[in-house]
PDB file of C-alpha atoms in Angstrom:
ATOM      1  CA  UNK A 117     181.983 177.329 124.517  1.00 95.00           C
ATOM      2  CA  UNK A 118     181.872 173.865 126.147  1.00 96.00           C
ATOM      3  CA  UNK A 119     183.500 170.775 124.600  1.00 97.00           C
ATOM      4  CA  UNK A 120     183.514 167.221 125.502  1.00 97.00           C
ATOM      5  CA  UNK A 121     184.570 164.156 123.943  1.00 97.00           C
ATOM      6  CA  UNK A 122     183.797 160.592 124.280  1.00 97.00           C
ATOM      7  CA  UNK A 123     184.454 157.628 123.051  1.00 96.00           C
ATOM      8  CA  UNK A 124     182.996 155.214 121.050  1.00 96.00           C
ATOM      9  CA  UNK A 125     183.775 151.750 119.131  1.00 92.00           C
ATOM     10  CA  UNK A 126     185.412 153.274 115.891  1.00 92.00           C
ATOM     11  CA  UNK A 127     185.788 156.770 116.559  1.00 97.00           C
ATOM     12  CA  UNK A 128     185.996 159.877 119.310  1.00 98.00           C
ATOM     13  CA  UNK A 129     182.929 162.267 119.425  1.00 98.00           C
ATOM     14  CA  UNK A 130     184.168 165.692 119.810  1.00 98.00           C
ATOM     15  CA  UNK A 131     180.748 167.566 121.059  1.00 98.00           C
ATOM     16  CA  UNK A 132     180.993 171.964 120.411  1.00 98.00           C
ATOM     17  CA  UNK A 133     178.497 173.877 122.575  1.00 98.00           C
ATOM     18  CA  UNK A 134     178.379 177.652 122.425  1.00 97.00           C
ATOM     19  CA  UNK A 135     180.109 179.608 120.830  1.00 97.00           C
ATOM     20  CA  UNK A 136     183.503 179.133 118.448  1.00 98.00           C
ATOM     21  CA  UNK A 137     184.951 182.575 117.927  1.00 98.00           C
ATOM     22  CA  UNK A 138     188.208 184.612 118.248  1.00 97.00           C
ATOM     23  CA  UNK A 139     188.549 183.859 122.117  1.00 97.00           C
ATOM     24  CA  UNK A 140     187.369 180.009 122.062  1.00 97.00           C
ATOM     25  CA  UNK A 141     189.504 178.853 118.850  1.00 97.00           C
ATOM     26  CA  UNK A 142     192.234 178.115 121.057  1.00 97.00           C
ATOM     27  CA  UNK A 143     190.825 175.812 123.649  1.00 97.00           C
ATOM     28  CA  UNK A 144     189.545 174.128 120.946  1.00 98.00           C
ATOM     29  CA  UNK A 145     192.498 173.465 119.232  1.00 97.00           C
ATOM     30  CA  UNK A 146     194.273 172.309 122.193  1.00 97.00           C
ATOM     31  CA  UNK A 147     191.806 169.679 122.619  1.00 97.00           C
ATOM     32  CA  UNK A 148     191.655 168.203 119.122  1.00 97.00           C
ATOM     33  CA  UNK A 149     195.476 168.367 119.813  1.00 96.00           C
ATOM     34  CA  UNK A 150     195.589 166.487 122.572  1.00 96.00           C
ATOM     35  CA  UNK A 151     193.334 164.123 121.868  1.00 97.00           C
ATOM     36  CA  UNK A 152     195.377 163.654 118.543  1.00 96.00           C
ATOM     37  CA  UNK A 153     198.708 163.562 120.641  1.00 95.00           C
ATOM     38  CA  UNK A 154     196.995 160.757 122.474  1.00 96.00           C
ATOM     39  CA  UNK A 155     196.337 158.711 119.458  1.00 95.00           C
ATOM     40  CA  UNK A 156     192.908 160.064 118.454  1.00 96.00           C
ATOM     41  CA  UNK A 157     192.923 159.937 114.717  1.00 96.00           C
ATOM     42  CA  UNK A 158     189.612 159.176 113.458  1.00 97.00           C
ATOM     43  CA  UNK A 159     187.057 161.989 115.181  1.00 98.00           C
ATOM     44  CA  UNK A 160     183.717 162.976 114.656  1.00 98.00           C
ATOM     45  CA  UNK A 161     183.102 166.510 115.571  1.00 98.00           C
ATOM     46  CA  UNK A 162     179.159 167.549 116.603  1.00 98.00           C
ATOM     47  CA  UNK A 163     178.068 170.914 115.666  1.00 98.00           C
ATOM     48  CA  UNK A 164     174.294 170.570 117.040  1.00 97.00           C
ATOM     49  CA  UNK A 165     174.874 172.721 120.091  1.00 97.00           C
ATOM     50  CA  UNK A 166     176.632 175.360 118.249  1.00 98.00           C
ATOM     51  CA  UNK A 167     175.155 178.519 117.585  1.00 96.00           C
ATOM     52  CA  UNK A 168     178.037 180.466 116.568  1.00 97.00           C
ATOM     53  CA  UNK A 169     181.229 180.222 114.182  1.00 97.00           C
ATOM     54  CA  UNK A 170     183.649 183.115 113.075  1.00 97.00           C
ATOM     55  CA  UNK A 171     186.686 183.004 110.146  1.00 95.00           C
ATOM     56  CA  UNK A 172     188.692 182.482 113.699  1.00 95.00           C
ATOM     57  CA  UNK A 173     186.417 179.609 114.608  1.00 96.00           C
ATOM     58  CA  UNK A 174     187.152 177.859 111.047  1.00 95.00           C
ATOM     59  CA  UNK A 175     190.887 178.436 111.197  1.00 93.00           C
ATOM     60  CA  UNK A 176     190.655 176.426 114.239  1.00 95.00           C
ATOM     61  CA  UNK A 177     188.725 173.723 112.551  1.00 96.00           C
ATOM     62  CA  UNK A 178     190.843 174.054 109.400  1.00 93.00           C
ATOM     63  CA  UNK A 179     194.165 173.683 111.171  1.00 92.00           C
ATOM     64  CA  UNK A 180     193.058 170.487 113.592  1.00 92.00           C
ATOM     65  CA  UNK A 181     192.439 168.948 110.472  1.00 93.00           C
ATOM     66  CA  UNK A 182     195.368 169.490 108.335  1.00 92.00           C
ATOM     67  CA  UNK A 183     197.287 168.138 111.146  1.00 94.00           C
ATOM     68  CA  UNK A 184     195.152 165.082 111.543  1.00 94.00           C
ATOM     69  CA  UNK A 185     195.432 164.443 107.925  1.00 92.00           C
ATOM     70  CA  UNK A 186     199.039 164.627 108.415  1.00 94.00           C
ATOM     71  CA  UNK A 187     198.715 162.095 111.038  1.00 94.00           C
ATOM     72  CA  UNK A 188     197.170 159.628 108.587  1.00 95.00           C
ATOM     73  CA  UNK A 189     193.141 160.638 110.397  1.00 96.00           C
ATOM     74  CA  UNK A 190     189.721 161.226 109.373  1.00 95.00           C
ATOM     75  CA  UNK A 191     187.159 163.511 110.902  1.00 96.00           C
ATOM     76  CA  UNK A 192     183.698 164.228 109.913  1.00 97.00           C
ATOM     77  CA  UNK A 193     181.412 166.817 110.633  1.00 98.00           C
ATOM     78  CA  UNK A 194     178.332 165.681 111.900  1.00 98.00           C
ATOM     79  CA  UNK A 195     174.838 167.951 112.615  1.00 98.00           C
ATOM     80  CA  UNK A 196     175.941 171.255 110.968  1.00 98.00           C
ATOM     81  CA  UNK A 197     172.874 173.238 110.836  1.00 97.00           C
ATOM     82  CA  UNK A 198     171.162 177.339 110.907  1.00 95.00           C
ATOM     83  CA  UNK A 199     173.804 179.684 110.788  1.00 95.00           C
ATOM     84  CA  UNK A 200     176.732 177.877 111.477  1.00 97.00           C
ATOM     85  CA  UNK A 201     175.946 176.003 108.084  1.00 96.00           C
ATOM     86  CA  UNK A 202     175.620 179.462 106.429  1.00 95.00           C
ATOM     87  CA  UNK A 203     178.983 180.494 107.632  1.00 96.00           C
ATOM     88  CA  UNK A 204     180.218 177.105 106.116  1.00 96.00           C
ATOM     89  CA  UNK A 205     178.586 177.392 102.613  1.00 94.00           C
ATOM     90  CA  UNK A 206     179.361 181.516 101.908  1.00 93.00           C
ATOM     91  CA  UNK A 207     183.335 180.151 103.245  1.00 92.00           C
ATOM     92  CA  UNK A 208     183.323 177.221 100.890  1.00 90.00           C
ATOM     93  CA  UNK A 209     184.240 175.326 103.980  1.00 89.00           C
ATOM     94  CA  UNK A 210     181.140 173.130 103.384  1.00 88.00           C
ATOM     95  CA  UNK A 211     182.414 171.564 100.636  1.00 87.00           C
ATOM     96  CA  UNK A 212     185.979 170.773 102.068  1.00 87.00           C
ATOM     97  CA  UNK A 213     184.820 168.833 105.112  1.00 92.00           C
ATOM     98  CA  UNK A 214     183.082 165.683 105.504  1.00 94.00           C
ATOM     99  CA  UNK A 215     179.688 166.592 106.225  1.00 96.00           C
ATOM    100  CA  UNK A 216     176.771 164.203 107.852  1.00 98.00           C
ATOM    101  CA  UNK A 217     173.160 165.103 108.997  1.00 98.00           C
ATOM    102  CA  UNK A 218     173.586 162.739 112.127  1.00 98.00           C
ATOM    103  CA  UNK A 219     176.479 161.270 114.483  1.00 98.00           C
ATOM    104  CA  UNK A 220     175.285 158.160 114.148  1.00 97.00           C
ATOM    105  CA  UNK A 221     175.462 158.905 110.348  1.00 98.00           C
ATOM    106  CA  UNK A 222     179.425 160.347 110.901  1.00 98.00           C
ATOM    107  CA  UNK A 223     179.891 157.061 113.224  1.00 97.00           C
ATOM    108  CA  UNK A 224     178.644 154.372 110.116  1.00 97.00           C
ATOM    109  CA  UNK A 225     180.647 156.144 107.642  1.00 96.00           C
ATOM    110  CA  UNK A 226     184.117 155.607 109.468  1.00 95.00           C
ATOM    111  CA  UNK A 227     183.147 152.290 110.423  1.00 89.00           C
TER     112      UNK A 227
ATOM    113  CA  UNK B 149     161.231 204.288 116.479  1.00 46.00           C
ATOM    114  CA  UNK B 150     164.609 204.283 118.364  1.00 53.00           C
ATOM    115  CA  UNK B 151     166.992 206.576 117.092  1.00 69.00           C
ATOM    116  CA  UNK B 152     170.325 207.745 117.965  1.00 87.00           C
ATOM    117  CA  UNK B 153     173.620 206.785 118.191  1.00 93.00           C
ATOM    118  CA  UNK B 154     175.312 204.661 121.114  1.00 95.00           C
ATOM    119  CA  UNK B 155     179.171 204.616 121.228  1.00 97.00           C
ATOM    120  CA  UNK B 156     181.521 202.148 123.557  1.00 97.00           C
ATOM    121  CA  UNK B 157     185.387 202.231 123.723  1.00 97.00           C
ATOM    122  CA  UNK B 158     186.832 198.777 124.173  1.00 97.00           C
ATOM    123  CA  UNK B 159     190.292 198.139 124.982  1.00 97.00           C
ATOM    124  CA  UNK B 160     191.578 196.304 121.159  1.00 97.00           C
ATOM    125  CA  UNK B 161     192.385 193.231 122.992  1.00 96.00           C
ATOM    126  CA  UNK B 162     190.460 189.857 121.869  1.00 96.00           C
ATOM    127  CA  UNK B 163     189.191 188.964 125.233  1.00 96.00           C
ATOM    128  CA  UNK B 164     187.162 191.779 125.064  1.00 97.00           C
ATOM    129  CA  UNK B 165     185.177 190.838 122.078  1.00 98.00           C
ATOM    130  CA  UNK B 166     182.420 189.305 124.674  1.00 97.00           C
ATOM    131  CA  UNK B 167     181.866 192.838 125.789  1.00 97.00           C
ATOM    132  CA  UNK B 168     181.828 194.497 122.342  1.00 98.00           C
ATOM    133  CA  UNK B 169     179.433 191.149 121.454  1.00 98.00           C
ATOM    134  CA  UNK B 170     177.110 192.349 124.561  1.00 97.00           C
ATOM    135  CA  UNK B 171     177.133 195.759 123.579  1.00 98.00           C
ATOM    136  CA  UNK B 172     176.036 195.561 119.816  1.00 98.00           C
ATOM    137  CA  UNK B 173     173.717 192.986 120.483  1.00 98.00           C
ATOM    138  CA  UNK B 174     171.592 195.036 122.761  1.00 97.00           C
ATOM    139  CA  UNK B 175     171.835 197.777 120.480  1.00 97.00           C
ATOM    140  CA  UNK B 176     170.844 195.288 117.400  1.00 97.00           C
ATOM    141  CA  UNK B 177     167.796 194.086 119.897  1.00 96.00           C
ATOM    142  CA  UNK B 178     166.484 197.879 120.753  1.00 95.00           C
ATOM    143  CA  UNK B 179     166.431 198.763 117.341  1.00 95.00           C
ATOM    144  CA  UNK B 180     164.537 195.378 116.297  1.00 95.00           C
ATOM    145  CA  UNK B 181     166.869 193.760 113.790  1.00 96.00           C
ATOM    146  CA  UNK B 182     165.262 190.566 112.660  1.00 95.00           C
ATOM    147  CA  UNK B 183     167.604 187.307 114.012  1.00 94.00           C
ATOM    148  CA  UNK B 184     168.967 186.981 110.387  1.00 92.00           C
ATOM    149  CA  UNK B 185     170.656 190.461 110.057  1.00 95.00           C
ATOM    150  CA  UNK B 186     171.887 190.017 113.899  1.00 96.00           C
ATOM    151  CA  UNK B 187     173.707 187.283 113.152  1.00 96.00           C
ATOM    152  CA  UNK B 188     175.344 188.687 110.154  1.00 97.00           C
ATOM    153  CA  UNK B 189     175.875 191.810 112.280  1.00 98.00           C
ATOM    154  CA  UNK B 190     177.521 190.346 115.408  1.00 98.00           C
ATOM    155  CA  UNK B 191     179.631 187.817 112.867  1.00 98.00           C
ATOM    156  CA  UNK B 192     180.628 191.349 111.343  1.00 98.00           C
ATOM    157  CA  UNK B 193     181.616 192.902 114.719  1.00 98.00           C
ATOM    158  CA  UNK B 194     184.206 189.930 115.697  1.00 98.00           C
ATOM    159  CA  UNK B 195     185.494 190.166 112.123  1.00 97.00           C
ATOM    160  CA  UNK B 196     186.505 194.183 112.502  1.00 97.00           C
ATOM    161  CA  UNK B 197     186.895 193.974 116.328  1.00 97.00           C
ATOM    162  CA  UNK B 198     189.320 191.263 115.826  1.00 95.00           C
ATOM    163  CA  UNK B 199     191.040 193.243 112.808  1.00 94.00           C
ATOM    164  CA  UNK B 200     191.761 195.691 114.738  1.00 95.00           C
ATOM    165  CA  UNK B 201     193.161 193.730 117.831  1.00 95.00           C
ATOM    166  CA  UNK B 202     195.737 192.012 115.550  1.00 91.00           C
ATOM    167  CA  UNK B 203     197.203 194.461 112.672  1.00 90.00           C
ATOM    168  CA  UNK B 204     195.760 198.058 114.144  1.00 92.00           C
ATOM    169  CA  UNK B 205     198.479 198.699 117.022  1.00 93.00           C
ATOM    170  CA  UNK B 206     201.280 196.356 116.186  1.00 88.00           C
ATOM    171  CA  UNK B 207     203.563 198.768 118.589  1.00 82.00           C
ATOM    172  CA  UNK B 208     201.064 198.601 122.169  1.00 85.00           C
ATOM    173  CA  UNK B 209     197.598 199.413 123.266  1.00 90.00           C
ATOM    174  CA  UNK B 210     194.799 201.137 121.552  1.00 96.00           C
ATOM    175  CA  UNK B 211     191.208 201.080 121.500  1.00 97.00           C
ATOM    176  CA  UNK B 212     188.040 200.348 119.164  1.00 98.00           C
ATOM    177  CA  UNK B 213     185.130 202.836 119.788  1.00 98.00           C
ATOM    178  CA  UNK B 214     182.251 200.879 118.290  1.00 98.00           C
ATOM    179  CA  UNK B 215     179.317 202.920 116.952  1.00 98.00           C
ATOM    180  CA  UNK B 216     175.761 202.068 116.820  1.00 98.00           C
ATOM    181  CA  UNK B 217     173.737 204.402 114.660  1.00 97.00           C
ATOM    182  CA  UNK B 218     170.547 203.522 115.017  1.00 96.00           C
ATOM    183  CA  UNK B 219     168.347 205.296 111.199  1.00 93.00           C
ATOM    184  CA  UNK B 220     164.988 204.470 110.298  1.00 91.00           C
ATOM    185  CA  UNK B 221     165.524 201.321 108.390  1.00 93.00           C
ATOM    186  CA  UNK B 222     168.864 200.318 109.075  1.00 96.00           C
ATOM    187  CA  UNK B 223     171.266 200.118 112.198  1.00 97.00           C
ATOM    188  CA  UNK B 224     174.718 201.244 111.190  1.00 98.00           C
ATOM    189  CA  UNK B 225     178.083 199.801 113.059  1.00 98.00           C
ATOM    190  CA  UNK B 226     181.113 202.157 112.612  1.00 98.00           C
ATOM    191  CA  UNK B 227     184.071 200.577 114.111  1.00 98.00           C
ATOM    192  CA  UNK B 228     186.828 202.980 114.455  1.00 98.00           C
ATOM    193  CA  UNK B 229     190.727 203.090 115.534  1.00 97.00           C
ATOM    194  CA  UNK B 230     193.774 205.417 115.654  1.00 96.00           C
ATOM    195  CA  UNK B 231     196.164 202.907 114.142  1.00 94.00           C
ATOM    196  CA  UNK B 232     198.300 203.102 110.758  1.00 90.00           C
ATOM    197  CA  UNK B 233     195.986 203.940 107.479  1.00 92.00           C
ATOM    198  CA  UNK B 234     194.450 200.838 106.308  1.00 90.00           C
ATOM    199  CA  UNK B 235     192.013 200.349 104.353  1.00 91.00           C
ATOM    200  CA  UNK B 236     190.498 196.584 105.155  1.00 88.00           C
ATOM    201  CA  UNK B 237     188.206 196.615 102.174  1.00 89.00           C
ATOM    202  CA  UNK B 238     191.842 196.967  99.910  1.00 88.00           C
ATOM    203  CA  UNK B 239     192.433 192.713 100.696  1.00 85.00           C
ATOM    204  CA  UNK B 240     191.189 190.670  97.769  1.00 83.00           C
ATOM    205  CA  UNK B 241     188.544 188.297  97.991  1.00 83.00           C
ATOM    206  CA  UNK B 242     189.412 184.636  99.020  1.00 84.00           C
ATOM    207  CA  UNK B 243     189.625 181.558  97.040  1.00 84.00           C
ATOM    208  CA  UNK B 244     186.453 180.030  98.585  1.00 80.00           C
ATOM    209  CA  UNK B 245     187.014 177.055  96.412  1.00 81.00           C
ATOM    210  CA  UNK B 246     190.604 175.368  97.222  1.00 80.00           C
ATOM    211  CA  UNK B 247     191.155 172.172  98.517  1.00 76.00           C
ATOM    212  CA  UNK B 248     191.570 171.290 102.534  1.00 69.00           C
ATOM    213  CA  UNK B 249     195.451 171.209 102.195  1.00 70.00           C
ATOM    214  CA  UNK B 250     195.690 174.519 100.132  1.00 75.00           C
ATOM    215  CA  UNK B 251     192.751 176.457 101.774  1.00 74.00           C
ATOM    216  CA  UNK B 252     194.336 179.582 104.001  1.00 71.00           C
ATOM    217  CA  UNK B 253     191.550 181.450 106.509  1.00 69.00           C
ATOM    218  CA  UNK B 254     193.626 185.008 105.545  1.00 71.00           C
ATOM    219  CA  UNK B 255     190.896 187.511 104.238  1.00 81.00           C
ATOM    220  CA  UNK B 256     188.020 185.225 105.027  1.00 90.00           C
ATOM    221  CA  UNK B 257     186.739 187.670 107.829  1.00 92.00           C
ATOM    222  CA  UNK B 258     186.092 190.507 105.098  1.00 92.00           C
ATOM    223  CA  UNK B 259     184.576 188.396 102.714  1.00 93.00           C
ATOM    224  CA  UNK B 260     181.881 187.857 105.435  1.00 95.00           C
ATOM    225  CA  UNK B 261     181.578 191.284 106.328  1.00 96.00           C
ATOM    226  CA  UNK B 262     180.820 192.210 102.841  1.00 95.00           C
ATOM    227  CA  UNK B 263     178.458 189.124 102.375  1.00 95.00           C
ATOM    228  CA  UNK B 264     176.450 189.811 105.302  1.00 95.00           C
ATOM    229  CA  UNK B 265     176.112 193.320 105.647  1.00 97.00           C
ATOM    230  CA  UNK B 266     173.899 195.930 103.492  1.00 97.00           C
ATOM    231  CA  UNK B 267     176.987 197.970 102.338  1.00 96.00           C
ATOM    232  CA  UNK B 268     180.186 198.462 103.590  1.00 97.00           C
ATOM    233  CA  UNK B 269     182.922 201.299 103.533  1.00 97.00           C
ATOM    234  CA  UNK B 270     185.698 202.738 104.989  1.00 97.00           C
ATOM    235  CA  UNK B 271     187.079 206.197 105.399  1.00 97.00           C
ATOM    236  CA  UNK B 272     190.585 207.565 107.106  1.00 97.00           C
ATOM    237  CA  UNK B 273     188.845 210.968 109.484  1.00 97.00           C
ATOM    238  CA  UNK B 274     190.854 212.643 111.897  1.00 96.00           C
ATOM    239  CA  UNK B 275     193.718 210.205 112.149  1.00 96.00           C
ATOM    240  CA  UNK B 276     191.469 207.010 112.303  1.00 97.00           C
ATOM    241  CA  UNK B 277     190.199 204.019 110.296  1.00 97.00           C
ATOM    242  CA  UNK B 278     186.391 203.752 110.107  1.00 98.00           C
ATOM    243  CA  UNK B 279     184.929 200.623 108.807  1.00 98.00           C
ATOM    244  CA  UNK B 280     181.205 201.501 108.209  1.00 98.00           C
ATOM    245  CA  UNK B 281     178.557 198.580 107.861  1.00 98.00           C
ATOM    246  CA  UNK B 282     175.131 198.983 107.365  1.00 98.00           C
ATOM    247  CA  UNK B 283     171.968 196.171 108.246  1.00 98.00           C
ATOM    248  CA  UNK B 284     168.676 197.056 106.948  1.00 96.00           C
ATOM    249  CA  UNK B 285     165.639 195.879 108.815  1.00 91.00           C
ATOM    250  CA  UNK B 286     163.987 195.079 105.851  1.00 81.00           C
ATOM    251  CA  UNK B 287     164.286 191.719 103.761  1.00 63.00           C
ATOM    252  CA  UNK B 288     165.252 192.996 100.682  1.00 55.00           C
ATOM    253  CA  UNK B 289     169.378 192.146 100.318  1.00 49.00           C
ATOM    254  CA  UNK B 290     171.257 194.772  97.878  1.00 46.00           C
ATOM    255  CA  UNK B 291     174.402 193.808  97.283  1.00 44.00           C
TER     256      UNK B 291
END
């Protein structure tokens, strides 16, 4: 898995390549932390590079986001497509996140 | 047709699961699963394999042999350890439809497992767990 972030006017663009499973949950965790710790409350995450998600790979999401709720944050989930999308809707997850078909979708809606 | 049976022993330790992802998927590729059933098998393998590596050996090391039995319509994963008796299948189905603040990830793994797979059971045999899960080539889904 590769992650990067960037930022733009209203929000920080957390981009998931690869894969997000057992062993690559925790890196990602520790970088919606950080970026949290840092002040980071209103992310978009991009799922078009993804190809893979496990139960471990949605604990990771789930957890980053309870805390950023905590924090008074908002993240959406932005290009969530093929399988990963399956895992989402047979986990129910898909209807607990904020979902968008673009970034630029994600972006306008926390504007 | 391939057919026969190919068997790997994997240290249960999670930084392993890229091997045991390696391994299954070439197996899943020689016997010609279409890219649907792969995916549900190798989500299926990190579900087990990753069982395994956190409740199997809560007292040290052990290892997950990971079966490939390879029939005439379906490709069969047996994933087997010499842990405690459990029987995986025993956890109860999650509440798939709590709210973001209530929603726990516990059991989740299983659920998919049985959701994506073409049958599932376990046995205890000669002092181990086997989770058996079977993938049909064919399109038909039973349930």
């Amino acid at each position: 898995m590769e992650i990067q972030t960037r930022n733009e006017a209203n929000a920080t663009v957390v981009t998931i390549t690869g894969r997000l499973d057992a062993v690559t949950a925790p890196e990602y965790e520790a970088t919606v932390q950080q970026l949290i710790a840092g002040g980071s409350i209103r992310l978009v995450i991009d799922f078009a590079g993804l190809d893979y998600i496990s139960s471990a790979g949605l604990r990771g999401l789930l957890v980053t986001a309870k805390l950023l709720k905590a924090k008074g944050g908002l993240v959406r989930f932005a290009t969530v497509e093929g399988t990963v999308k399956e895992v989402f809707d047979i986990s129910g997850f898909g209807s607990i996140f904020q979902m968008d078909a673009t970034v630029a979708a994600s972006l306008a809606a926390l504007a | 047709m391939v057919m026969g049976t190919d068997t790997k022993c994997i240290a249960a330790r999670v930084e392993n699961l890229n091997g045991a992802n390696e391994f299954v998927e070439e197996c899943a590729d020689l016997f010609g699963l279409p890219a649907k059933k792969k995916f549900g098998l190798l989500l299926a393998l990190e579900e087990a394999f990753v069982n395994i590596c956190s409740y199997a050996y809560l007292d040290g090391d052990g290892d997950v042999e990971i079966s490939c039995v390879a029939g005439e319509d379906s490709l069969v994963l047996e994933m087997a350890d010499r842990g405690k008796p459990f029987d995986v299948l025993s956890l109860p189905d999650p509440d798939t439809t709590l709210d973001i603040m209530d929603r726990q990830v516990g059991g989740l793994g299983i659920y998919f497992i049985r959701t994506l797979s073409d049958g599932v059971s376990y046995r205890r045999e000669n002092d181990r767990n086997i989770l058996r899960m079977e993938f049909r080539r064919s399109r038909e889904n039973s349930p």
